[in-house]
Short mmCIF file of C-alpha atoms in Angstrom, two decimals:
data_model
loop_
_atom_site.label_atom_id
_atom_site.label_comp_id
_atom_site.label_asym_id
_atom_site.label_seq_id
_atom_site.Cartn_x
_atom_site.Cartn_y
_atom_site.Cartn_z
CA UNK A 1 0.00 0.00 0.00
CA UNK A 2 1.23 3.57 -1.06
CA UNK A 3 0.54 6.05 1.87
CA UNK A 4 1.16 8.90 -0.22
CA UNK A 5 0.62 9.97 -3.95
CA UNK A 6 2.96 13.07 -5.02
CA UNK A 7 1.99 14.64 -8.67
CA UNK A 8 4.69 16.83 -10.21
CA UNK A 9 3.94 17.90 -13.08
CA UNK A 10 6.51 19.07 -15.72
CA UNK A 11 6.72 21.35 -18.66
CA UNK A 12 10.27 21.51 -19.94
CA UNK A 13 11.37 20.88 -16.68
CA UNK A 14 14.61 18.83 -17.61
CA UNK A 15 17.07 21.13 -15.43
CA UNK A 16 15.41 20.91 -12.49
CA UNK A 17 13.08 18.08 -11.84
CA UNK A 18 15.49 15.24 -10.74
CA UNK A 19 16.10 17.40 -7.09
CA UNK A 20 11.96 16.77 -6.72
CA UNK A 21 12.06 13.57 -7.79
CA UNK A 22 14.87 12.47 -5.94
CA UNK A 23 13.47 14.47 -2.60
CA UNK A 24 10.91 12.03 -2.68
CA UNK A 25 12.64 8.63 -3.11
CA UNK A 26 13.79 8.39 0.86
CA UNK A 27 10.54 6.15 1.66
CA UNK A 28 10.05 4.39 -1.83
CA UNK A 29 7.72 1.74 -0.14
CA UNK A 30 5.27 4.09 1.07
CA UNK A 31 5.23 6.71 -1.26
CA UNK A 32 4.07 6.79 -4.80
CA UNK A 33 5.57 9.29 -7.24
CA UNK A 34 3.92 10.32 -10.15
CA UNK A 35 5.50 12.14 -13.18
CA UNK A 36 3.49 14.21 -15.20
CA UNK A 37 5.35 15.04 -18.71
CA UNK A 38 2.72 18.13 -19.80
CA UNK A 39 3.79 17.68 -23.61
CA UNK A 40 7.56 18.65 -22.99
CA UNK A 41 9.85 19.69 -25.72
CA UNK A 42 13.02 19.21 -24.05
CA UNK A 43 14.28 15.77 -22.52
CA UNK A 44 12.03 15.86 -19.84
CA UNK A 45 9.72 12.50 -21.11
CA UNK A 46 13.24 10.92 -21.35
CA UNK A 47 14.58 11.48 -17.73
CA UNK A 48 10.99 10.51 -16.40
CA UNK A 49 11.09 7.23 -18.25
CA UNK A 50 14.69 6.57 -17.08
CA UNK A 51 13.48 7.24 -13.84
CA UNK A 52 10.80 4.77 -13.70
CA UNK A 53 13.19 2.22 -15.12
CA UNK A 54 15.02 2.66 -12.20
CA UNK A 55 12.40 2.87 -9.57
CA UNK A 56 9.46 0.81 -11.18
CA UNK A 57 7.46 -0.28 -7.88
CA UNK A 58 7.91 3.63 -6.77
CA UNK A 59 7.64 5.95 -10.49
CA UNK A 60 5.12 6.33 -12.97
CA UNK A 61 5.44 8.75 -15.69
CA UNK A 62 2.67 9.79 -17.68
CA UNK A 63 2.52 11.35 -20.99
CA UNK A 64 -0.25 13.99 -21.82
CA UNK A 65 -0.69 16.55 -24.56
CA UNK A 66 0.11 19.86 -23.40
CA UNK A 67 -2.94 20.57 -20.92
CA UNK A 68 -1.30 23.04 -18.43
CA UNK A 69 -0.45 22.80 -14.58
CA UNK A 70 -4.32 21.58 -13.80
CA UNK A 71 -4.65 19.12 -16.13
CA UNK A 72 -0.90 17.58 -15.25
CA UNK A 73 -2.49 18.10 -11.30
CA UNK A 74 -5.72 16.43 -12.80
CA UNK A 75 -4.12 13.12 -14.21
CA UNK A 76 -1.83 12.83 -11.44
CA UNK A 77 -5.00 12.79 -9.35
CA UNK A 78 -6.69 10.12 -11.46
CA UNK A 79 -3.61 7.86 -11.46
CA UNK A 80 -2.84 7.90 -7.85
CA UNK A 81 -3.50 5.16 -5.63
CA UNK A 82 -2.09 6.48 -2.34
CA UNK A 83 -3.87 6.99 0.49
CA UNK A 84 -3.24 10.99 0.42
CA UNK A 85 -2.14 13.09 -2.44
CA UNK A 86 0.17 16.19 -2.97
CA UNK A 87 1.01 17.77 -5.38
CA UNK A 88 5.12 18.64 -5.68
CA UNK A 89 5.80 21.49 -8.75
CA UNK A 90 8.58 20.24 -10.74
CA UNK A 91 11.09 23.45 -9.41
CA UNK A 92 9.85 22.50 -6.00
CA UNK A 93 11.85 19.95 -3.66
CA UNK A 94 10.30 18.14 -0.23
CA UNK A 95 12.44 18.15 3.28
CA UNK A 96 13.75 14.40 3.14
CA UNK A 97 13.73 14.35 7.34
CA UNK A 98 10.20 16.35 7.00
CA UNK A 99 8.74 14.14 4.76
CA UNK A 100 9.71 10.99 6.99
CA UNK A 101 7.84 12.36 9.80
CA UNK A 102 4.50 13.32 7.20
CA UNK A 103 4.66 9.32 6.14
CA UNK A 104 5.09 8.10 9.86
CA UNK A 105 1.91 10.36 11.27
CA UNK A 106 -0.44 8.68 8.26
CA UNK A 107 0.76 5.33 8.74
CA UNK A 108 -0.15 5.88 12.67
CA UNK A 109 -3.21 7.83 11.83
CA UNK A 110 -3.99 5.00 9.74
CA UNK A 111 -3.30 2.20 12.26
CA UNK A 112 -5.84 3.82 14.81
CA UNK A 113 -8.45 3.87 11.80
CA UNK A 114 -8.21 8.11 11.83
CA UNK A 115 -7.39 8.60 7.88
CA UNK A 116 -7.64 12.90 8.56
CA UNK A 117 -9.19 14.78 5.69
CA UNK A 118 -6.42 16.99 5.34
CA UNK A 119 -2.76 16.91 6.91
CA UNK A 120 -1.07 20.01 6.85
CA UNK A 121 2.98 20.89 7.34
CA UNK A 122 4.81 24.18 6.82
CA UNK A 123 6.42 25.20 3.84
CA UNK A 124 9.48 27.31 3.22
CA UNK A 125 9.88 30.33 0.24
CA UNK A 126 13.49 29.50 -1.35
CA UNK A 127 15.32 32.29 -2.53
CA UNK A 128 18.74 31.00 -3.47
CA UNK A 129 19.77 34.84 -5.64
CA UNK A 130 19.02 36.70 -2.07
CA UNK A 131 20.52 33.90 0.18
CA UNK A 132 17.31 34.13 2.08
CA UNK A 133 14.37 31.68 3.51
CA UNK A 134 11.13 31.97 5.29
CA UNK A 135 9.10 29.74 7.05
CA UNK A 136 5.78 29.91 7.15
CA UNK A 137 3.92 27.81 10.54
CA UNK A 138 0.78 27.22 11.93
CA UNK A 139 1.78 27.02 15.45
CA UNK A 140 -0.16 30.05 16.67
CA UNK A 141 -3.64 29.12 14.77
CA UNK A 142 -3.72 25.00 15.09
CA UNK A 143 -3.36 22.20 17.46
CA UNK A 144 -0.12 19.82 16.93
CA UNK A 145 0.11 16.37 16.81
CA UNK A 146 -3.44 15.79 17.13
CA UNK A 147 -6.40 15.45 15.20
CA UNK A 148 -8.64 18.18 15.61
CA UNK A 149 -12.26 20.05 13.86
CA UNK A 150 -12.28 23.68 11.95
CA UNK A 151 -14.15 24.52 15.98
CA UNK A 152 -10.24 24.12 17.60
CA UNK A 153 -8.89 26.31 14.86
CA UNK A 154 -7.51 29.36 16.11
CA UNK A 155 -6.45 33.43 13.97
CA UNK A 156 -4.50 33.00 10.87
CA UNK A 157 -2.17 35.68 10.45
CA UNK A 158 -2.04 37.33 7.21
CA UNK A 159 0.17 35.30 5.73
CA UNK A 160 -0.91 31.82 7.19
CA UNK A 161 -2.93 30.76 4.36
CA UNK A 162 -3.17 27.40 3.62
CA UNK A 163 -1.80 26.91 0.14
CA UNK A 164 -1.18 23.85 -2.31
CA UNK A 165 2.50 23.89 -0.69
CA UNK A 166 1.03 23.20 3.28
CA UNK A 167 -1.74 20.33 2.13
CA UNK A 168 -1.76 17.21 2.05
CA UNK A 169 -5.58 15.81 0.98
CA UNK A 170 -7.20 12.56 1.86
CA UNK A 171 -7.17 11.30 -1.83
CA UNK A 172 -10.72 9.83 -1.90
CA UNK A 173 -11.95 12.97 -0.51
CA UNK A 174 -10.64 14.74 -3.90
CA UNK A 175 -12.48 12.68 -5.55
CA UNK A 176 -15.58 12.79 -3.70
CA UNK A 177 -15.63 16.83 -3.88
CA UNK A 178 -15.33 16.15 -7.91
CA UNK A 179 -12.26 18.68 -8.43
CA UNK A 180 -11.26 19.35 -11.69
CA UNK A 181 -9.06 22.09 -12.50
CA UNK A 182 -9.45 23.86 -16.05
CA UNK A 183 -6.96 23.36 -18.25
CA UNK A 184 -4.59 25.80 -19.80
CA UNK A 185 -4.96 28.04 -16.81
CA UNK A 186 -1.88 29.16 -14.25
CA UNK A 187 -2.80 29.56 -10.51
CA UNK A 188 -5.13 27.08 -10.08
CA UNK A 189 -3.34 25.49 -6.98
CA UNK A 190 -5.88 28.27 -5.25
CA UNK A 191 -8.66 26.16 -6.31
CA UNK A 192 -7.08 23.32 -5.79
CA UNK A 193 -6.92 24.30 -2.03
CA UNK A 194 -10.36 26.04 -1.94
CA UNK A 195 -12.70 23.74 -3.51
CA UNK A 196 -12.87 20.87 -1.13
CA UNK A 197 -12.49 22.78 2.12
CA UNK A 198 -16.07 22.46 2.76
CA UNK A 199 -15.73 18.46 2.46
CA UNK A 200 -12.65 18.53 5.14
CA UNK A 201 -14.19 17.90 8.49
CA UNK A 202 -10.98 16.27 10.40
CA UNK A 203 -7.59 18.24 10.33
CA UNK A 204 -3.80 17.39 11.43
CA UNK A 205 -0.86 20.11 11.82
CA UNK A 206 2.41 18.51 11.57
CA UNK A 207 5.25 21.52 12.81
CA UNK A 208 7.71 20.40 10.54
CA UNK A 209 9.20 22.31 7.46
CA UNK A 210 8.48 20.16 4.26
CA UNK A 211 7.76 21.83 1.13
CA UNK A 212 10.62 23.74 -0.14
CA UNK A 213 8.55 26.58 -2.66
CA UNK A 214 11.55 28.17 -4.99
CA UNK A 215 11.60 31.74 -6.11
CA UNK A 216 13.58 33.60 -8.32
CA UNK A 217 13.03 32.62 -12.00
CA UNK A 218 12.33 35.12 -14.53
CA UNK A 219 9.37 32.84 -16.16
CA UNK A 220 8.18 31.89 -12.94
CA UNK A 221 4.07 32.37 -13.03
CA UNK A 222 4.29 34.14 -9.45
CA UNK A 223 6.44 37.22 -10.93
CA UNK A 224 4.26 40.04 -11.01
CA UNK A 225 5.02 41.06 -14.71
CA UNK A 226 4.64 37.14 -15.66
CA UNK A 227 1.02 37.19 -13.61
CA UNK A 228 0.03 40.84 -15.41
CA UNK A 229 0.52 39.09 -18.25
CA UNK A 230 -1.94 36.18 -17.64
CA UNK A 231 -4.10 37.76 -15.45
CA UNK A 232 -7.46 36.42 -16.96
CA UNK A 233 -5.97 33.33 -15.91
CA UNK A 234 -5.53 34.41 -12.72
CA UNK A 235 -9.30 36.30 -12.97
CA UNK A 236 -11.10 32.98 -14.04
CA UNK A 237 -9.45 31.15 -11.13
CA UNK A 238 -10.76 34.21 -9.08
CA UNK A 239 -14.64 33.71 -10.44
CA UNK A 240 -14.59 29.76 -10.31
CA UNK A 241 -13.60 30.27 -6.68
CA UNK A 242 -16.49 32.28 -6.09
CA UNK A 243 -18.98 30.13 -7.63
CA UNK A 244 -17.53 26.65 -6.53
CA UNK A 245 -19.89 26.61 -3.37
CA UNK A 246 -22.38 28.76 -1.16
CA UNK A 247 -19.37 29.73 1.14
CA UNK A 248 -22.04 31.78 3.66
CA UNK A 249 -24.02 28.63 3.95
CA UNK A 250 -21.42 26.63 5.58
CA UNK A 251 -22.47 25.47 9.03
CA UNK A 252 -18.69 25.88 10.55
CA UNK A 253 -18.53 29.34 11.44
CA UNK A 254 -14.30 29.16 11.60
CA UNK A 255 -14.63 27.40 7.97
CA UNK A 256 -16.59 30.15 6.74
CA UNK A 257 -15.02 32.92 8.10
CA UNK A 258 -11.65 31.00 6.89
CA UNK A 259 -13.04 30.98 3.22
CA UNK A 260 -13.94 34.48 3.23
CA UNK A 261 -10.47 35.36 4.22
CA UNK A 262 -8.89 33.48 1.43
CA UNK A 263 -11.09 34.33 -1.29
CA UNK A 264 -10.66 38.39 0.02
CA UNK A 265 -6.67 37.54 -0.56
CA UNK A 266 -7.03 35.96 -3.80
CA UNK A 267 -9.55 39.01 -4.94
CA UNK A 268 -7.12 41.29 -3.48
CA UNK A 269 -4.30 40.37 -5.60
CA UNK A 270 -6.19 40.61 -8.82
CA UNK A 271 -7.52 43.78 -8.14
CA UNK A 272 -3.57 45.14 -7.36
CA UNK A 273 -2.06 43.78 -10.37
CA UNK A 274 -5.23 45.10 -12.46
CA UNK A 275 -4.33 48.26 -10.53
CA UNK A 276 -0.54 48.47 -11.18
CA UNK A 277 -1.16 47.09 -14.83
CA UNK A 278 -2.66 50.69 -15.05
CA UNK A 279 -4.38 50.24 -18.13
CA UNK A 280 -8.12 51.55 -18.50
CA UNK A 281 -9.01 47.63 -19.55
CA UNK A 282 -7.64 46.25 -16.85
CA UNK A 283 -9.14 48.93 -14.48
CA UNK A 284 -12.44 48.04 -16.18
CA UNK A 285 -12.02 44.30 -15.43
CA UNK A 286 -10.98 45.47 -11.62
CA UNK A 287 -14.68 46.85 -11.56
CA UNK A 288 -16.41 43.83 -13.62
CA UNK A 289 -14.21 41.38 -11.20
CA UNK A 290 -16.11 43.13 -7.89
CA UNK A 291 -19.61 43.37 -9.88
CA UNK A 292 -19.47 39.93 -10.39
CA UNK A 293 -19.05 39.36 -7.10
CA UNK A 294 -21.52 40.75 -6.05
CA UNK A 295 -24.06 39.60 -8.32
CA UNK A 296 -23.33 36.22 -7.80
CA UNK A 297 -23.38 36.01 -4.23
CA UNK A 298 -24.03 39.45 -2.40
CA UNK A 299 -23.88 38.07 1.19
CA UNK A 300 -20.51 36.72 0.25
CA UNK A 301 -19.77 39.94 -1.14
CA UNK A 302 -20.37 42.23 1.70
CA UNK A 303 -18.44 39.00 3.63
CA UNK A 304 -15.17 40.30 1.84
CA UNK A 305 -15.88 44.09 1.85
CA UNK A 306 -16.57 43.80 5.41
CA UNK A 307 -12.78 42.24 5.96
CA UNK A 308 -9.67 45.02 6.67
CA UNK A 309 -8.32 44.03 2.90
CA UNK A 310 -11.78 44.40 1.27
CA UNK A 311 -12.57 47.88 3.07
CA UNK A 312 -10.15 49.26 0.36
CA UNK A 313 -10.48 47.19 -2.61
CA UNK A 314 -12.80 49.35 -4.42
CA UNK A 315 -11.23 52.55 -3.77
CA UNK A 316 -10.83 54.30 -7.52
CA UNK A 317 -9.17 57.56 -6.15
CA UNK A 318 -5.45 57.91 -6.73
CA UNK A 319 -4.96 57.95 -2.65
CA UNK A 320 -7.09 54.63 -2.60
CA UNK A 321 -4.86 53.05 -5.54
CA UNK A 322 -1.40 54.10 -3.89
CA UNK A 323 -3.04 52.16 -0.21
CA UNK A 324 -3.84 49.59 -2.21
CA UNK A 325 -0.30 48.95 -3.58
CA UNK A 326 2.09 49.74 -1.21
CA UNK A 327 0.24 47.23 1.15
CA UNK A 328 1.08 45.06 -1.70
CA UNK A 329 4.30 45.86 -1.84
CA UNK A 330 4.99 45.82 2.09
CA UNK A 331 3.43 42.19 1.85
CA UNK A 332 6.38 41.29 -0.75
CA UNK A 333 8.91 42.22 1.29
CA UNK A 334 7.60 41.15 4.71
CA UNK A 335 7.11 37.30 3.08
CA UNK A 336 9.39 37.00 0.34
CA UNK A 337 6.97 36.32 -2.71
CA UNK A 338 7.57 38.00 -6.21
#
């Protein structure tokens, strides 16, 4: 039995991927690693097939037409038969020593018949050209080493989000919450996290630091000129998060208020990059982005305007614009994204 299912998918990742691959290979009984060649044009189908040559009980690689980061996350989903699933991105690498201690809580979890719905570990922004890392932990808003309900959850701080990097998801309960993440479309790994949180009822915090999230390329999709560029990409990731479910129905009151927050941070970074884009289109699709919102769900919609972040959101004067992105910028440089 494989414990754990890890996805990366790769696009021309032939310089990089071998450090994910190989971070993974520490516990090749337990964990099952899944290559997912996105219609490469470099070597990167060759080095995945070599690798499964020389780990066939541990490797698959799969070979898909180019269908983008979702559909790679999508067919790594439908091939895995771990008992969780995570998704590792192809520039990414895992914490061997962390990830010993992630396998070794499921497989006890799993002994006492208390599969969790969603484990969650801390994650660590890589920036190799600034000689810097930062950790980001839990240990202030959840319980450790225990299973616990959204009802024991305590304040996230700003940046405390739970993202793709910090999840790990029951795999059946994936399934069950029928996610499937659009294809040719960057940033879905915010769906990816959002979508099934109303089907996650148990939760375990692990403190230890196992996803290792690089920055620094140029192409990378998180550089602000890269996500300007594609940012009805990151706009139709914004509205399917909104419609995927009737957040203000939820009966967990922490969940709820949990969802609002994310879906305010996610809303808040399209509108600044729509701002600092500067162009009257993009302003225009700033406004359209908050009308939609608020046609499709106007209790959700005074939810987020009612938050610290959404309380300026709308502002069109100048004054309002320049609040809006030097918070922005004060968040770069406090946590150490792009």
């Amino acid at each position: 039995m494989k414990y754990l299912s890890v996805a990366i998918p790769c696009y021309n990742s032939q310089e990089y991927m071998a450090k994910a691959i190989e971070s993974c290979l520490i516990l090749k009984d337990d964990v099952e690693i899944i290559i997912v060649d996105d219609g490469s044009k470099d070597n990167t189908a060759q080095i995945g097939d070599e690798y499964v040559k020389q780990y066939p009980d541990t490797i698959k690689c799969i070979h898909q037409e180019n269908g983008g980061h979702g559909q790679a996350v999508n067919t790594g989903l439908k091939n895995a038969t771990g008992l969780y699933f995570k998704v590792l991105d192809s520039d990414d690498w895992f914490d061997q020593s962390a990830l010993v201690k992630v396998i070794e809580t499921i497989k006890q979890l799993h002994q006492k018949a208390d599969d969790v719905d969603m484990l969650i570990a801390n994650y660590v922004y890589e920036k190799p050209s600034e000689n810097k890392s930062s950790v980001i932990r839990y240990t202030n808003a959840l319980p450790q080493n225990r299973t616990f309900r959204w009802y024991d959850v305590k304040h996230f701080y700003p940046q405390q989000n739970l993202l793709m990097h910090s999840v790990i998801y029951r795999t059946q309960l994936l399934r069950n919450c029928n996610l499937q993440l659009p294809q040719h479309t960057f940033y879905v790994d915010n769906l990816f996290v959002y979508q099934p949180l109303p089907f996650v009822s148990t939760l375990y915090y692990l403190n230890v630091d196992l996803y290792r999230y690089f920055i620094g390329r140029e192409d990378q999709s998180v550089n602000e000129k890269v996500m300007i560029s594609r940012i009805d990409q990151q706009i139709k990731v914004n509205k399917m998060m909104i419609d995927c479910c009737d957040v203000m129905k939820l009966k967990s009151r922490k969940l709820r208020n949990y969802m609002v927050k994310y879906l305010t941070m996610i809303t808040t970074v399209s509108t600044v990059l729509l701002i600092k884009s500067g162009t009257e289109e993009h302003l225009q699709k700033k406004n359209e982005l908050w009308a939609y919102l608020k046609q499709k769900n106007p209790e959700l919609y005074k939810a987020v305007k009612h938050t610290t972040l959404g309380t300026f959101m709308e502002m069109d004067s100048i004054a309002g614009k320049k609040i809006i992105t030097l918070g922005y910028s004060i968040s770069q440089k406090l946590f150490g994204f792009n």
